[in-house]
Short mmCIF file of C-alpha atoms and ligand atoms in Angstrom, two decimals:
data_model
loop_
_atom_site.label_atom_id
_atom_site.label_comp_id
_atom_site.label_asym_id
_atom_site.label_seq_id
_atom_site.Cartn_x
_atom_site.Cartn_y
_atom_site.Cartn_z
CA MET D 24 27.73 -6.11 -16.11
CA ASP D 25 24.77 -6.69 -18.04
CA THR D 26 22.54 -4.02 -16.65
CA GLU D 27 23.21 -1.02 -14.10
CA ILE D 28 19.87 -1.46 -12.07
CA THR D 29 17.30 -4.56 -11.65
CA VAL D 30 14.14 -3.94 -9.74
CA ILE D 31 12.45 -7.13 -8.76
CA GLY D 32 8.34 -7.17 -8.79
CA ALA D 33 5.98 -4.87 -10.80
CA GLY D 34 3.61 -3.97 -8.07
CA VAL D 35 2.91 -0.25 -7.67
CA ILE D 36 5.93 0.25 -5.79
CA GLY D 37 8.61 -1.69 -7.91
CA LEU D 38 6.82 0.25 -10.98
CA ALA D 39 7.25 3.55 -9.22
CA ILE D 40 10.83 2.81 -8.46
CA ALA D 41 11.65 1.57 -11.94
CA GLU D 42 10.00 4.91 -13.43
CA LYS D 43 12.13 7.13 -11.07
CA VAL D 44 15.50 5.38 -11.50
CA SER D 45 15.13 5.07 -15.38
CA GLU D 46 14.99 8.82 -15.45
CA GLU D 47 18.83 9.12 -14.55
CA HIS D 48 19.94 5.61 -15.43
CA SER D 49 19.90 4.24 -18.85
CA ASN D 50 20.17 0.50 -18.09
CA VAL D 51 17.39 -0.56 -15.94
CA PHE D 52 15.41 -3.82 -15.77
CA LEU D 53 12.07 -4.45 -14.09
CA ILE D 54 11.39 -8.36 -13.69
CA GLU D 55 7.96 -9.49 -12.77
CA LYS D 56 6.91 -13.15 -12.43
CA HIS D 57 3.34 -12.77 -13.73
CA LEU D 58 2.42 -11.75 -17.37
CA SER D 59 1.58 -8.19 -16.34
CA PHE D 60 1.99 -5.77 -13.64
CA GLY D 61 -0.06 -5.31 -10.39
CA GLN D 62 -1.37 -9.09 -9.97
CA GLU D 63 -1.08 -9.30 -6.27
CA THR D 64 -1.40 -6.64 -3.40
CA SER D 65 -1.39 -3.63 -5.65
CA SER D 66 -4.69 -4.64 -7.41
CA ARG D 67 -6.40 -5.85 -4.14
CA ASN D 68 -6.50 -2.66 -1.86
CA SER D 69 -8.82 -0.02 -0.94
CA GLU D 70 -7.22 2.48 -3.48
CA VAL D 71 -7.30 5.45 -0.90
CA ILE D 72 -4.69 8.27 -1.08
CA HIS D 73 -4.01 8.44 2.86
CA ALA D 74 -3.45 11.82 4.57
CA GLY D 75 -1.12 10.28 6.87
CA ILE D 76 -2.99 10.64 10.10
CA TYR D 77 -2.40 7.51 12.40
CA TYR D 78 1.31 6.56 11.95
CA THR D 79 4.12 7.02 14.31
CA LYS D 80 5.65 10.13 14.38
CA ASP D 81 9.00 10.50 12.50
CA SER D 82 8.37 6.84 10.98
CA LEU D 83 9.05 6.40 7.35
CA LYS D 84 5.26 5.44 6.99
CA ALA D 85 4.19 8.83 8.31
CA ARG D 86 6.90 10.79 6.44
CA LEU D 87 6.44 9.05 3.20
CA CYS D 88 2.69 9.07 3.40
CA VAL D 89 2.70 12.76 3.73
CA GLU D 90 5.18 13.41 1.10
CA GLY D 91 3.79 10.62 -1.34
CA LYS D 92 0.15 12.14 -1.03
CA ARG D 93 1.28 15.55 -2.19
CA LEU D 94 3.44 14.03 -4.89
CA LEU D 95 0.74 11.61 -5.93
CA TYR D 96 -1.98 14.27 -6.55
CA ASP D 97 0.64 16.22 -8.49
CA TYR D 98 1.27 13.47 -10.81
CA CYS D 99 -2.27 12.40 -11.19
CA LYS D 100 -2.75 15.96 -12.47
CA LYS D 101 0.27 15.97 -14.75
CA TYR D 102 -0.56 12.46 -16.32
CA ASP D 103 -4.23 12.62 -16.17
CA VAL D 104 -4.53 9.50 -13.87
CA PRO D 105 -8.28 9.40 -12.58
CA TYR D 106 -8.48 10.43 -8.86
CA ASN D 107 -10.86 12.11 -6.67
CA ASN D 108 -9.81 14.27 -3.79
CA CYS D 109 -13.13 13.37 -1.98
CA GLY D 110 -11.98 13.68 1.74
CA LYS D 111 -12.86 11.45 4.49
CA LEU D 112 -14.75 11.56 7.71
CA ILE D 113 -13.72 9.99 11.06
CA VAL D 114 -16.91 9.50 12.83
CA ALA D 115 -17.42 9.29 16.59
CA THR D 116 -20.95 7.59 17.64
CA SER D 117 -20.55 7.83 21.24
CA GLU D 118 -19.28 10.11 24.11
CA GLU D 119 -16.19 8.01 24.68
CA GLU D 120 -15.31 8.36 20.87
CA ILE D 121 -15.66 12.02 20.97
CA VAL D 122 -12.70 12.11 23.44
CA ILE D 123 -10.58 10.05 21.07
CA ILE D 124 -11.11 12.29 18.15
CA GLU D 125 -8.90 15.24 19.67
CA GLY D 126 -5.99 12.81 20.40
CA ILE D 127 -6.31 11.74 16.65
CA ARG D 128 -5.85 15.23 15.50
CA GLN D 129 -2.83 15.80 17.78
CA THR D 130 -1.09 12.84 16.09
CA ALA D 131 -1.98 14.04 12.80
CA ILE D 132 -0.54 17.44 13.40
CA LYS D 133 2.93 15.83 14.55
CA ASN D 134 2.76 14.08 11.41
CA GLY D 135 2.42 17.43 9.39
CA VAL D 136 -1.35 16.78 8.84
CA ASP D 137 -2.55 19.96 10.05
CA ASP D 138 -5.90 20.46 8.09
CA LEU D 139 -8.35 18.24 9.82
CA VAL D 140 -11.42 19.85 10.86
CA VAL D 141 -13.70 19.12 13.79
CA LEU D 142 -17.32 18.92 12.57
CA GLU D 143 -20.43 19.17 14.96
CA ARG D 144 -23.76 17.31 14.19
CA GLU D 145 -25.29 19.95 11.85
CA GLU D 146 -22.17 20.31 9.93
CA ILE D 147 -21.92 16.65 9.31
CA ALA D 148 -25.63 16.44 8.28
CA GLU D 149 -25.08 19.04 5.60
CA MET D 150 -21.84 16.94 3.97
CA GLU D 151 -23.25 13.52 4.74
CA PRO D 152 -26.76 13.38 5.51
CA ASN D 153 -27.23 9.85 5.39
CA ILE D 154 -24.67 9.12 8.18
CA PHE D 155 -25.05 9.06 11.80
CA ALA D 156 -22.29 10.80 13.93
CA LEU D 157 -22.33 12.87 16.97
CA LYS D 158 -18.80 14.62 15.90
CA ALA D 159 -16.43 13.93 13.33
CA LEU D 160 -13.05 14.82 11.80
CA LEU D 161 -12.85 16.12 8.29
CA SER D 162 -9.63 15.04 6.36
CA PRO D 163 -9.61 17.18 3.24
CA SER D 164 -6.51 15.89 1.75
CA THR D 165 -7.73 12.04 1.81
CA GLY D 166 -8.78 10.87 -1.62
CA ILE D 167 -9.10 7.60 -3.99
CA ILE D 168 -7.17 6.90 -7.16
CA ASP D 169 -7.43 4.55 -10.07
CA SER D 170 -4.46 2.55 -9.01
CA HIS D 171 -4.47 0.33 -12.33
CA SER D 172 -3.92 3.71 -14.31
CA LEU D 173 -1.58 4.81 -12.01
CA MET D 174 0.52 1.59 -12.38
CA LYS D 175 0.05 1.64 -16.57
CA ARG D 176 1.40 5.20 -16.00
CA TYR D 177 4.64 4.33 -14.13
CA GLU D 178 5.04 1.29 -16.83
CA THR D 179 4.68 3.48 -19.85
CA ASN D 180 7.13 6.13 -18.45
CA THR D 181 9.59 3.52 -17.51
CA ILE D 182 9.53 2.13 -21.11
CA ASN D 183 9.72 5.60 -22.44
CA ASN D 184 12.64 6.45 -20.29
CA GLY D 185 14.52 3.42 -22.06
CA GLY D 186 13.84 0.77 -19.21
CA GLN D 187 13.08 -2.85 -20.07
CA VAL D 188 10.03 -4.55 -18.37
CA VAL D 189 10.25 -8.24 -18.38
CA TYR D 190 7.05 -10.22 -17.59
CA GLY D 191 6.62 -13.94 -16.81
CA SER D 192 10.16 -14.04 -15.44
CA GLU D 193 10.59 -15.26 -11.87
CA VAL D 194 13.81 -14.51 -10.10
CA THR D 195 14.89 -17.60 -8.39
CA GLY D 196 18.49 -16.91 -7.42
CA ILE D 197 20.57 -13.89 -6.49
CA LYS D 198 24.31 -14.36 -6.03
CA ARG D 199 26.90 -11.69 -4.91
CA ILE D 200 29.69 -11.33 -7.41
CA GLU D 201 32.51 -8.77 -7.87
CA ASN D 202 31.06 -5.22 -8.20
CA GLY D 203 27.35 -6.67 -8.12
CA TYR D 204 24.96 -9.55 -8.35
CA GLU D 205 24.27 -12.41 -10.72
CA VAL D 206 20.55 -12.87 -10.80
CA THR D 207 18.76 -16.09 -12.05
CA LEU D 208 15.51 -16.05 -13.85
CA LEU D 209 12.82 -18.79 -14.70
CA ASP D 210 10.82 -17.91 -17.63
CA ALA D 211 7.06 -18.85 -18.43
CA TYR D 212 8.65 -21.83 -20.56
CA LYS D 213 10.67 -23.04 -17.54
CA ASN D 214 14.03 -21.89 -19.27
CA ASN D 215 16.74 -20.52 -16.81
CA TYR D 216 18.59 -17.38 -17.54
CA ARG D 217 21.39 -15.46 -15.77
CA PHE D 218 22.55 -11.88 -15.89
CA SER D 219 24.58 -9.52 -13.84
CA SER D 220 23.40 -6.19 -12.22
CA GLU D 221 25.44 -3.58 -10.31
CA ILE D 222 22.46 -2.79 -8.06
CA VAL D 223 19.46 -4.96 -7.18
CA ILE D 224 16.14 -3.73 -5.72
CA ASN D 225 14.04 -6.04 -3.73
CA SER D 226 10.20 -4.84 -4.21
CA ALA D 227 8.89 -8.37 -4.23
CA GLY D 228 5.83 -7.63 -1.91
CA LEU D 229 4.44 -10.64 -0.17
CA THR D 230 7.76 -12.70 -1.01
CA SER D 231 10.03 -10.14 -0.62
CA ASP D 232 11.52 -12.11 2.65
CA LYS D 233 12.09 -15.00 0.28
CA VAL D 234 13.96 -12.84 -2.20
CA SER D 235 16.21 -11.23 0.29
CA GLU D 236 16.98 -14.78 1.55
CA MET D 237 18.22 -15.65 -1.96
CA VAL D 238 21.15 -13.39 -1.55
CA GLY D 239 21.79 -14.32 1.85
CA ILE D 240 20.03 -12.29 4.28
CA ASN D 241 18.24 -14.35 6.73
CA ASP D 242 16.78 -12.27 9.46
CA ASP D 243 14.01 -13.42 11.98
CA ASN D 244 12.84 -9.78 12.24
CA LEU D 245 12.17 -9.59 8.33
CA LYS D 246 9.76 -12.48 8.17
CA ILE D 247 6.78 -11.57 6.56
CA LEU D 248 3.33 -12.80 7.82
CA PHE D 249 0.44 -12.77 5.45
CA CYS D 250 -2.46 -11.00 7.01
CA LYS D 251 -5.91 -11.11 5.00
CA GLY D 252 -8.39 -8.41 4.67
CA GLU D 253 -11.66 -9.04 2.99
CA TYR D 254 -14.28 -6.51 1.89
CA PHE D 255 -18.23 -6.57 1.31
CA ARG D 256 -19.49 -4.40 -1.17
CA VAL D 257 -22.72 -2.06 -0.76
CA ASN D 258 -25.25 -3.17 -3.28
CA PRO D 259 -26.84 -0.36 -5.59
CA PRO D 260 -28.76 1.83 -5.22
CA LYS D 261 -27.52 2.28 -1.61
CA ASN D 262 -23.85 3.07 -2.88
CA ARG D 263 -25.12 6.27 -3.85
CA LEU D 264 -25.91 7.61 -0.47
CA LEU D 265 -22.43 8.50 0.24
CA LYS D 266 -19.83 11.15 -1.15
CA ARG D 267 -16.78 10.43 0.92
CA LEU D 268 -14.60 7.88 2.92
CA ILE D 269 -16.42 7.25 6.24
CA TYR D 270 -14.19 5.80 9.03
CA PRO D 271 -14.96 4.74 12.64
CA VAL D 272 -13.11 6.12 15.46
CA PRO D 273 -10.23 3.47 15.67
CA HIS D 274 -10.43 1.49 18.95
CA TYR D 275 -6.85 0.98 19.21
CA ASN D 276 -6.31 -2.60 18.44
CA LEU D 277 -2.76 -2.26 16.71
CA GLU D 278 -3.58 -4.27 13.74
CA GLY D 279 -6.11 -2.36 11.81
CA ILE D 280 -8.18 0.92 11.92
CA GLY D 281 -11.54 -0.67 11.93
CA ILE D 282 -14.15 -1.76 9.08
CA HIS D 283 -14.52 1.61 7.15
CA VAL D 284 -16.41 2.68 4.14
CA THR D 285 -14.39 3.46 1.18
CA ILE D 286 -15.72 4.65 -2.41
CA ASP D 287 -14.19 4.34 -5.65
CA MET D 288 -13.64 5.73 -8.96
CA GLY D 289 -16.36 3.78 -10.44
CA GLY D 290 -18.86 4.99 -7.79
CA GLY D 291 -18.76 1.48 -5.88
CA VAL D 292 -18.79 1.68 -2.25
CA LYS D 293 -17.00 -1.22 -0.13
CA LEU D 294 -16.72 -1.91 3.42
CA GLY D 295 -13.58 -3.38 5.18
CA PRO D 296 -10.95 -4.68 5.14
CA ASP D 297 -10.85 -6.86 8.21
CA VAL D 298 -7.70 -8.18 9.76
CA LYS D 299 -6.82 -11.82 9.80
CA TYR D 300 -3.45 -13.37 10.17
CA LEU D 301 -3.32 -16.46 8.02
CA GLU D 302 -1.72 -19.63 9.48
CA THR D 303 0.54 -20.10 6.70
CA ASN D 304 1.72 -17.83 3.89
CA VAL D 305 -0.61 -18.96 1.29
CA TYR D 306 -2.24 -16.93 -1.42
CA ASP D 307 -5.62 -17.13 0.05
CA TYR D 308 -8.12 -14.84 -1.60
CA LYS D 309 -11.26 -17.00 -0.68
CA LEU D 310 -14.36 -14.82 0.39
CA THR D 311 -16.20 -15.63 3.63
CA ALA D 312 -19.76 -15.27 3.17
CA SER D 313 -20.52 -15.93 6.97
CA LYS D 314 -18.76 -12.66 7.97
CA GLN D 315 -21.79 -10.54 6.53
CA GLU D 316 -23.10 -10.33 10.02
CA ALA D 317 -20.14 -8.98 11.58
CA PHE D 318 -19.42 -6.49 8.91
CA TYR D 319 -23.13 -5.29 8.84
CA LYS D 320 -22.92 -4.72 12.72
CA SER D 321 -19.69 -2.96 12.66
CA VAL D 322 -20.93 -0.29 10.33
CA LYS D 323 -24.57 -0.08 10.99
CA LYS D 324 -24.04 2.36 14.00
CA PHE D 325 -22.88 4.99 11.64
CA LEU D 326 -24.62 3.97 8.23
CA PRO D 327 -28.15 3.82 9.83
CA PHE D 328 -29.65 3.33 6.27
CA LEU D 329 -27.98 -0.17 5.83
CA GLU D 330 -29.90 -3.41 5.92
CA TYR D 331 -28.47 -6.78 6.20
CA GLU D 332 -29.10 -7.79 2.62
CA ASP D 333 -27.57 -4.53 1.37
CA ILE D 334 -24.16 -5.77 1.15
CA SER D 335 -22.20 -8.84 -0.40
CA PRO D 336 -18.65 -10.35 -0.53
CA GLU D 337 -16.55 -8.32 -2.82
CA MET D 338 -12.81 -9.33 -2.56
CA ALA D 339 -9.99 -9.96 -0.50
CA GLY D 340 -6.30 -8.82 -0.32
CA ILE D 341 -3.17 -9.73 1.53
CA ARG D 342 -1.18 -7.50 3.76
CA SER D 343 2.61 -8.19 4.07
CA LYS D 344 3.16 -7.73 7.78
CA ILE D 345 6.43 -7.84 9.64
CA GLN D 346 4.98 -7.40 13.20
CA LYS D 347 3.56 -10.46 14.51
CA PRO D 348 -0.20 -10.56 15.91
CA GLY D 349 -0.58 -8.28 18.80
CA GLU D 350 2.76 -6.39 18.45
CA PRO D 351 2.92 -2.79 17.82
CA PRO D 352 2.86 -1.63 14.33
CA ARG D 353 6.28 -1.77 12.75
CA ASP D 354 7.50 0.65 9.89
CA PHE D 355 8.40 0.17 6.23
CA TYR D 356 11.70 -1.71 6.00
CA ILE D 357 13.71 0.09 3.16
CA MET D 358 17.50 -0.69 3.52
CA GLU D 359 20.66 -0.63 1.42
CA GLU D 360 22.05 -3.62 2.69
CA GLY D 361 25.89 -2.63 2.73
CA LYS D 362 26.15 -3.06 6.25
CA ARG D 363 25.45 -6.66 5.84
CA GLY D 364 27.96 -7.08 3.26
CA TYR D 365 25.46 -6.93 0.32
CA PRO D 366 26.37 -3.20 -0.99
CA GLY D 367 23.84 -2.17 -3.81
CA PHE D 368 21.34 -4.60 -2.74
CA ILE D 369 18.17 -2.72 -1.67
CA ASN D 370 15.46 -4.43 0.38
CA LEU D 371 11.85 -3.14 0.60
CA ILE D 372 10.00 -5.51 3.20
CA GLY D 373 6.76 -5.16 4.97
CA MET D 374 5.59 -2.51 2.43
CA GLU D 375 2.02 -2.36 3.59
CA SER D 376 -0.36 0.50 3.88
CA PRO D 377 0.10 3.43 3.00
CA GLY D 378 2.38 1.69 0.25
CA LEU D 379 0.32 3.02 -2.57
CA THR D 380 -0.12 6.40 -1.44
CA SER D 381 3.63 6.64 -0.82
CA SER D 382 4.82 5.01 -3.85
CA ILE D 383 6.39 8.02 -5.35
CA ALA D 384 8.08 9.15 -2.30
CA ILE D 385 9.30 5.52 -1.74
CA ALA D 386 10.69 5.87 -5.19
CA LYS D 387 12.56 9.08 -4.34
CA TYR D 388 13.83 7.59 -1.11
CA VAL D 389 15.21 4.63 -2.88
CA LYS D 390 16.93 6.52 -5.63
CA ASN D 391 18.60 8.45 -2.83
CA LEU D 392 19.90 5.16 -1.38
CA ILE D 393 21.51 4.34 -4.72
CA ASN D 394 23.23 7.47 -4.98
CA ILE D 395 24.64 7.15 -1.58
CA SER D 396 25.44 3.49 -2.41
CA THR D 397 27.20 4.22 -5.77
CA ARG D 398 29.27 7.08 -4.10
CA LYS D 399 30.68 4.60 -1.34
CA GLN D 400 31.49 2.31 -4.12
CA LEU D 401 33.66 5.05 -6.11
C1 FAD S 1 -6.43 -5.03 2.15
C2 FAD S 1 -5.29 -3.95 1.60
C3 FAD S 1 -5.78 -2.61 1.78
C4 FAD S 1 -4.81 -1.56 1.51
N1 FAD S 1 -5.30 -0.28 1.06
C5 FAD S 1 -4.41 0.68 0.70
C6 FAD S 1 -4.85 2.08 0.59
O1 FAD S 1 -5.99 2.30 0.51
N2 FAD S 1 -3.97 3.03 0.36
C7 FAD S 1 -2.45 2.62 0.30
O2 FAD S 1 -1.82 3.69 0.24
N3 FAD S 1 -2.20 1.31 0.48
C8 FAD S 1 -2.91 0.41 0.76
N4 FAD S 1 -2.64 -0.89 0.91
C9 FAD S 1 -1.12 -1.12 0.62
C10 FAD S 1 -0.75 -1.24 -0.64
O3 FAD S 1 -1.63 -1.98 -1.45
C11 FAD S 1 0.77 -1.90 -0.58
O4 FAD S 1 1.47 -1.12 0.10
C12 FAD S 1 1.13 -1.83 -2.27
O5 FAD S 1 0.42 -2.41 -2.97
C13 FAD S 1 2.52 -2.94 -2.25
O6 FAD S 1 3.02 -2.70 -3.44
P1 FAD S 1 4.31 -3.64 -3.84
O7 FAD S 1 4.79 -3.20 -5.26
O8 FAD S 1 5.15 -3.58 -2.68
O9 FAD S 1 3.64 -5.07 -3.80
P2 FAD S 1 3.07 -6.15 -4.90
O10 FAD S 1 1.82 -5.44 -5.32
O11 FAD S 1 2.58 -7.22 -3.84
O12 FAD S 1 3.76 -6.27 -6.12
C14 FAD S 1 4.96 -7.36 -5.90
C15 FAD S 1 5.31 -8.06 -7.03
O13 FAD S 1 6.68 -8.72 -6.98
C16 FAD S 1 6.22 -9.66 -7.79
N5 FAD S 1 7.41 -10.87 -7.36
C17 FAD S 1 7.41 -11.30 -6.13
N6 FAD S 1 8.29 -12.35 -6.06
C18 FAD S 1 8.90 -12.32 -7.37
C19 FAD S 1 9.95 -12.89 -7.87
N7 FAD S 1 10.91 -14.11 -7.21
N8 FAD S 1 10.50 -12.70 -9.22
C20 FAD S 1 9.61 -11.79 -9.86
N9 FAD S 1 8.60 -10.93 -9.36
C21 FAD S 1 8.37 -11.39 -8.15
C22 FAD S 1 4.89 -10.22 -7.50
O14 FAD S 1 4.37 -11.09 -8.57
C23 FAD S 1 4.09 -8.84 -7.47
O15 FAD S 1 3.63 -8.30 -8.60
C24 FAD S 1 -3.45 -2.02 1.04
C25 FAD S 1 -2.94 -3.09 1.12
C26 FAD S 1 -4.09 -4.25 1.44
C27 FAD S 1 -3.48 -5.62 1.43
#
């Protein structure tokens, strides 16, 4: 075999996996079609370190988010990755929303998030004097992170561990061979290369279903649907009026948690993302200026200081959803595909939020799948 482990995709998850597996395995390739890391979803998101409040009990999303958050804060301290454990407020602006708040607290407790604090009006006014809320839940463990610096650190550690990071190379074919897989690459000069790898990890984000099909796994249940989320920014100087993330109480529409307000490490404030399934899987990052009214109206009730002209279109990202519109949320799909006849082939599909928060916990989980898979083959 040319290599022991191949990771496909240098987004935040593929990078975290490459770093983790290269700690123990000497022969690790990380293959990325773009010329550098994080060119897709991993650089088009809210950069929030989520607490793990809303996810279904015992789901991978709930477990890996809560574990991942802790590991990520430790990692940031250890490697000087910029972060801010600023906290977040979930705000109720009506009597009906006050009732929902207690339900959110109970779901969070079931997920191991037992630090949420109920705040009354006066306490809210002390913390965030510029917002309107009748009651709020404070999540002290929520934070924000500089995801570019995080990915750079994962990449550096992978290389320092002896792993090889190969950019400008797209995986175009994967064939099962004895004791592993033959992987075909197309490089930036349109040359094809082939190499063999014992283990292949598919962390290809928005096209991970296509990479899975390359090896022969064609499962309707794992088809990715592109789901766009757009952001508006709050123009200076009003971006300075908030210190924490502010989320509305979610009115359960199963697809998103409502237009919320996030701050970033550079002091910017953005509203969003909204939720829109695209009709076809195209990389459509275009911004829709005509959404300004809808964004403005949805946050005005808790950001009374905001005027229509205080916001402008910022950016868009695309979620890799495996649930169809209107269906209940699906969990991360992380599977060693031995049962389908592909031992040592590990799929990560539908890695939407909280994928950034969970990245180190996901990497640990995948490393464990490798150990189980390798033991079975002995
Ligand atoms: C709008 C939005 C907001 C979000 N906010 C948050 C948040 O606040 N907190 C949070 O925890 N999570 C958040 N997320 C989720 C988070 O961004 C994702 O879970 C994470 O970025 C997924 O990382 P990834 O490595 O799986 O995917 P990607 O970043 O998409 O990386 C996949 C990589 O694979 C490469 N690739 C694909 N096919 C091939 C191939 N054939 N050959 C070689 N390379 C290939 C791609 O080029 C890409 O670089 C958000 C997501 C969105 C869309």
